[in-house]
JSON list of C-alpha atoms in Angstrom, two decimals:
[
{"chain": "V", "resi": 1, "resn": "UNK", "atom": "CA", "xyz": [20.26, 16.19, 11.70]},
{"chain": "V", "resi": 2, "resn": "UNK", "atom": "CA", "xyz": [17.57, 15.34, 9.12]},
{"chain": "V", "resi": 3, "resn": "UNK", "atom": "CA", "xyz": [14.76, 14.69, 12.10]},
{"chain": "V", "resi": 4, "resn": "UNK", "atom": "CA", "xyz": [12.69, 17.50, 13.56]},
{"chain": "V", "resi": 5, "resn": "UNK", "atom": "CA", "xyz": [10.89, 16.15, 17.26]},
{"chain": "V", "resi": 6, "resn": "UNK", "atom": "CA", "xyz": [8.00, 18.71, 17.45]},
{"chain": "V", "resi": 7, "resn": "UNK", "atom": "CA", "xyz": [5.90, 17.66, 21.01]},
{"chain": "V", "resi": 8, "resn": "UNK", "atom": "CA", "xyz": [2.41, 18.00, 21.12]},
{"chain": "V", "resi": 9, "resn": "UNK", "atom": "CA", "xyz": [1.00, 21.09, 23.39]},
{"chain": "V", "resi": 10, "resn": "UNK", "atom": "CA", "xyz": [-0.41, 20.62, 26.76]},
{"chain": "V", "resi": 11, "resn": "UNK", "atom": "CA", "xyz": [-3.85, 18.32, 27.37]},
{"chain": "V", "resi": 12, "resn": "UNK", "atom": "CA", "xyz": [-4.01, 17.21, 23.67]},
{"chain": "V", "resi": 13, "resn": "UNK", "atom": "CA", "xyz": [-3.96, 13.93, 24.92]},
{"chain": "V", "resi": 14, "resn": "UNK", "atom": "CA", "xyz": [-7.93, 14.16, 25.10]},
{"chain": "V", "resi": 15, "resn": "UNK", "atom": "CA", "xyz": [-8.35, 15.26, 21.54]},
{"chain": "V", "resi": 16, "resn": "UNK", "atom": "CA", "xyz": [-6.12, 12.50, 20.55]},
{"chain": "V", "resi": 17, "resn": "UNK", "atom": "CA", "xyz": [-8.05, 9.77, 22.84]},
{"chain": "V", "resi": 18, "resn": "UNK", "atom": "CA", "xyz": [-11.32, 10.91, 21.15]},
{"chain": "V", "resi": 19, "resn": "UNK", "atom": "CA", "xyz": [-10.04, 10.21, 17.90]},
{"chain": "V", "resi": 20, "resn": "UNK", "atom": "CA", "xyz": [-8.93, 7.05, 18.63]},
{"chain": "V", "resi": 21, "resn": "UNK", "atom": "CA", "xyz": [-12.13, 6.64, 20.11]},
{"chain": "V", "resi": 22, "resn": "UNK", "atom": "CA", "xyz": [-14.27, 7.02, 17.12]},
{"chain": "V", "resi": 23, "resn": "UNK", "atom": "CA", "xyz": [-12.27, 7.19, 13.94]},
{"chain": "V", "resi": 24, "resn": "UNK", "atom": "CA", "xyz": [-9.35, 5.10, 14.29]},
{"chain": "V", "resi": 25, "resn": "UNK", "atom": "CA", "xyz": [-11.56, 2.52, 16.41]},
{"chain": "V", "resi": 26, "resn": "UNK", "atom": "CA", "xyz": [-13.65, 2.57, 13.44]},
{"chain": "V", "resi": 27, "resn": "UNK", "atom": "CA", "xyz": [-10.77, 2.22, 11.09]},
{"chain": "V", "resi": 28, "resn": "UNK", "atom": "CA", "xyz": [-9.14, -0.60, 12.88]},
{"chain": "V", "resi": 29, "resn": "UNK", "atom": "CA", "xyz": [-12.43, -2.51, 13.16]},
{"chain": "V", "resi": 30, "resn": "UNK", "atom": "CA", "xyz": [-12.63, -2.15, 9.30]},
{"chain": "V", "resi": 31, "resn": "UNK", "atom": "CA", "xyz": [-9.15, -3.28, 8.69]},
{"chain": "V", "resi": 32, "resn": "UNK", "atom": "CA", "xyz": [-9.81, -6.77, 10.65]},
{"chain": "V", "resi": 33, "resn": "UNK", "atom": "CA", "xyz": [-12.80, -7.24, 8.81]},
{"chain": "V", "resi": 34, "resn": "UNK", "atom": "CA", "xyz": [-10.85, -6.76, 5.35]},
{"chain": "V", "resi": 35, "resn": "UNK", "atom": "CA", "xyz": [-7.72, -8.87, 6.92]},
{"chain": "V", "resi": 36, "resn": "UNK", "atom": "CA", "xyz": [-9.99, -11.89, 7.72]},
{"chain": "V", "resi": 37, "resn": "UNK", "atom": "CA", "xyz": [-11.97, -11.91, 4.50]},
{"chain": "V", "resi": 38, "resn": "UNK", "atom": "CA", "xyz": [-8.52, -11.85, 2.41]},
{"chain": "V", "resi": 39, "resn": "UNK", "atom": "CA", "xyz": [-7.48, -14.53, 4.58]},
{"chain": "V", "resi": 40, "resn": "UNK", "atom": "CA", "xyz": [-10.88, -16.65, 4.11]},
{"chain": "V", "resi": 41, "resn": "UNK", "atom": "CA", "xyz": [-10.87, -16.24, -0.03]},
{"chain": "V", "resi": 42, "resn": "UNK", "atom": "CA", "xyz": [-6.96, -16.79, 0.38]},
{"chain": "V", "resi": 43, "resn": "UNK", "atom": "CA", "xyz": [-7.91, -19.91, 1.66]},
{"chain": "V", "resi": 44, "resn": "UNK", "atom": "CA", "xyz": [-10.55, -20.63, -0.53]},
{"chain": "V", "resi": 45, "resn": "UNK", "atom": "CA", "xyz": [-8.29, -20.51, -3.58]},
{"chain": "V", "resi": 46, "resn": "UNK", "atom": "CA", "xyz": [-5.37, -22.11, -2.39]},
{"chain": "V", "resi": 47, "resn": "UNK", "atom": "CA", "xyz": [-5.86, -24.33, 0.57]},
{"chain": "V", "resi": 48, "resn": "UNK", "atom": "CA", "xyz": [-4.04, -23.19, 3.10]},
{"chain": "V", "resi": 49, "resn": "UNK", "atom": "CA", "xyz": [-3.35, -20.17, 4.95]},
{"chain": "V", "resi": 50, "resn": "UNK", "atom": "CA", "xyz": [-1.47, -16.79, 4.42]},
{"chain": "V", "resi": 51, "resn": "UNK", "atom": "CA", "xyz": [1.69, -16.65, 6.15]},
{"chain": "V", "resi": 52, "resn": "UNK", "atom": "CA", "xyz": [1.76, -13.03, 5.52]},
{"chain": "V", "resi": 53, "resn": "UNK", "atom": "CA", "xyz": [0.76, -10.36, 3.54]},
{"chain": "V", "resi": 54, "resn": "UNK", "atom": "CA", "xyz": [2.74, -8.54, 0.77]},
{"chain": "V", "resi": 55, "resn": "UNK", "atom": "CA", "xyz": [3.15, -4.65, 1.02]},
{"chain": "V", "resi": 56, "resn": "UNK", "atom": "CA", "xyz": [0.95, -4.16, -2.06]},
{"chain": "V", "resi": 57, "resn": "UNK", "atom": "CA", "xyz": [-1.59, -6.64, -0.42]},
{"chain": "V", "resi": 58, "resn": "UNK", "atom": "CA", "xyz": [-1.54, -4.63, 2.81]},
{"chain": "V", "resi": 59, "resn": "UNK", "atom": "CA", "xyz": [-1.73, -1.05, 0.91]},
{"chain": "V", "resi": 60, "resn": "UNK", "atom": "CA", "xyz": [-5.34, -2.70, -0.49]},
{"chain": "V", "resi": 61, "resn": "UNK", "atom": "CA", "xyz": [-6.44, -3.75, 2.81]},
{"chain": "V", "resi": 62, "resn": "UNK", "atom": "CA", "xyz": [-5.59, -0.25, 4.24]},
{"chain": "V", "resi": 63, "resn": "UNK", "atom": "CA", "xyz": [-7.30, 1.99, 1.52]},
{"chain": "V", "resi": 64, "resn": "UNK", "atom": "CA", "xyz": [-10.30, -0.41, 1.28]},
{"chain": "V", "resi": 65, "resn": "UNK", "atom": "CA", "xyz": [-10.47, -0.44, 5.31]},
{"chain": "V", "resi": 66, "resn": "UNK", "atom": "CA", "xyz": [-10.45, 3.75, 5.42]},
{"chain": "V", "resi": 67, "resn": "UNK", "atom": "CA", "xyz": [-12.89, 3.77, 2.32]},
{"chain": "V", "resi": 68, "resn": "UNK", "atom": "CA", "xyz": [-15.17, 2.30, 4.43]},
{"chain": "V", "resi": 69, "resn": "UNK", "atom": "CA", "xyz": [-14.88, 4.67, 7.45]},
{"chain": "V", "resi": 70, "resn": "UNK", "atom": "CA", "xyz": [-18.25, 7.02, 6.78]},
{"chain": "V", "resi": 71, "resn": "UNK", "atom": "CA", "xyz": [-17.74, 10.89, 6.77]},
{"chain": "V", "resi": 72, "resn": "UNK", "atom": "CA", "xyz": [-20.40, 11.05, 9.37]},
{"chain": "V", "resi": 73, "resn": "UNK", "atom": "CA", "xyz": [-18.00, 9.33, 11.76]},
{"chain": "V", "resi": 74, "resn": "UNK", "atom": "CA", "xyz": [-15.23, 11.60, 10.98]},
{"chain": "V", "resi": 75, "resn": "UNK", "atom": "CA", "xyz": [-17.77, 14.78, 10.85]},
{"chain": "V", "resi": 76, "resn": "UNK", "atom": "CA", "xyz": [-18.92, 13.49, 14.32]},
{"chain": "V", "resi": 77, "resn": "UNK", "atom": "CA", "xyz": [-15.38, 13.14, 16.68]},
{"chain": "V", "resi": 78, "resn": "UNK", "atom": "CA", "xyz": [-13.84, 16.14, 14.97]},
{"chain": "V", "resi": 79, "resn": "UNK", "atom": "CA", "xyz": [-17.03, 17.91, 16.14]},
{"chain": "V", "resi": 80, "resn": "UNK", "atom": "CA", "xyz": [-17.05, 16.17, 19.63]},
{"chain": "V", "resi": 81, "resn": "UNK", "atom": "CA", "xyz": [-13.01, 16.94, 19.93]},
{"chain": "V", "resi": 82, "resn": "UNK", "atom": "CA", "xyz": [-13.23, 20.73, 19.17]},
{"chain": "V", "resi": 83, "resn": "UNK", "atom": "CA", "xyz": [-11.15, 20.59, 16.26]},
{"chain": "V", "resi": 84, "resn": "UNK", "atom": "CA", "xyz": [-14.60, 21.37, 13.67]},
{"chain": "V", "resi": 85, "resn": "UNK", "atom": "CA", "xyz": [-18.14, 22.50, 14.58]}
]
């Protein structure tokens, strides 16, 4: 009773696919770059691998991953979806 479905409207699905085009795409590419440099100084200090990551480790990794996503990029697929001019 506490859950509200709301569907998206007809052909969004290429608004959505441009975004995940361009900004997630970029946002994913930044989080495996972050993800394999923790793991490489993780190493570093202690020898061995990561078996996982900690939430508070993986809220760093996130936030430092969508720092790095440039407003251009954002600007840009908004733009190209319809969404801004």
């Amino acid at each position: 009773t506490y859950i509200t479905l709301i569907y998206f409207p007809p052909n969004t699905t290429t608004f959505l696919q441009l975004l995940d085009a361009g900004i997630i795409a970029s946002f994913k590419a930044a989080n495996r770059y972050y993800y394999a440099q923790f793991m490489v100084q993780y190493f570093n200090f202690h020898g061995e691998a990561s078996s996982k990551l900690d939430i508070l480790q993986a809220i760093h990794l996130i936030a430092d991953s969508w720092e790095s996503v440039v407003a251009s990029t954002i600007t840009h697929f908004w733009a190209k979806a319809g969404i801004t001019k």
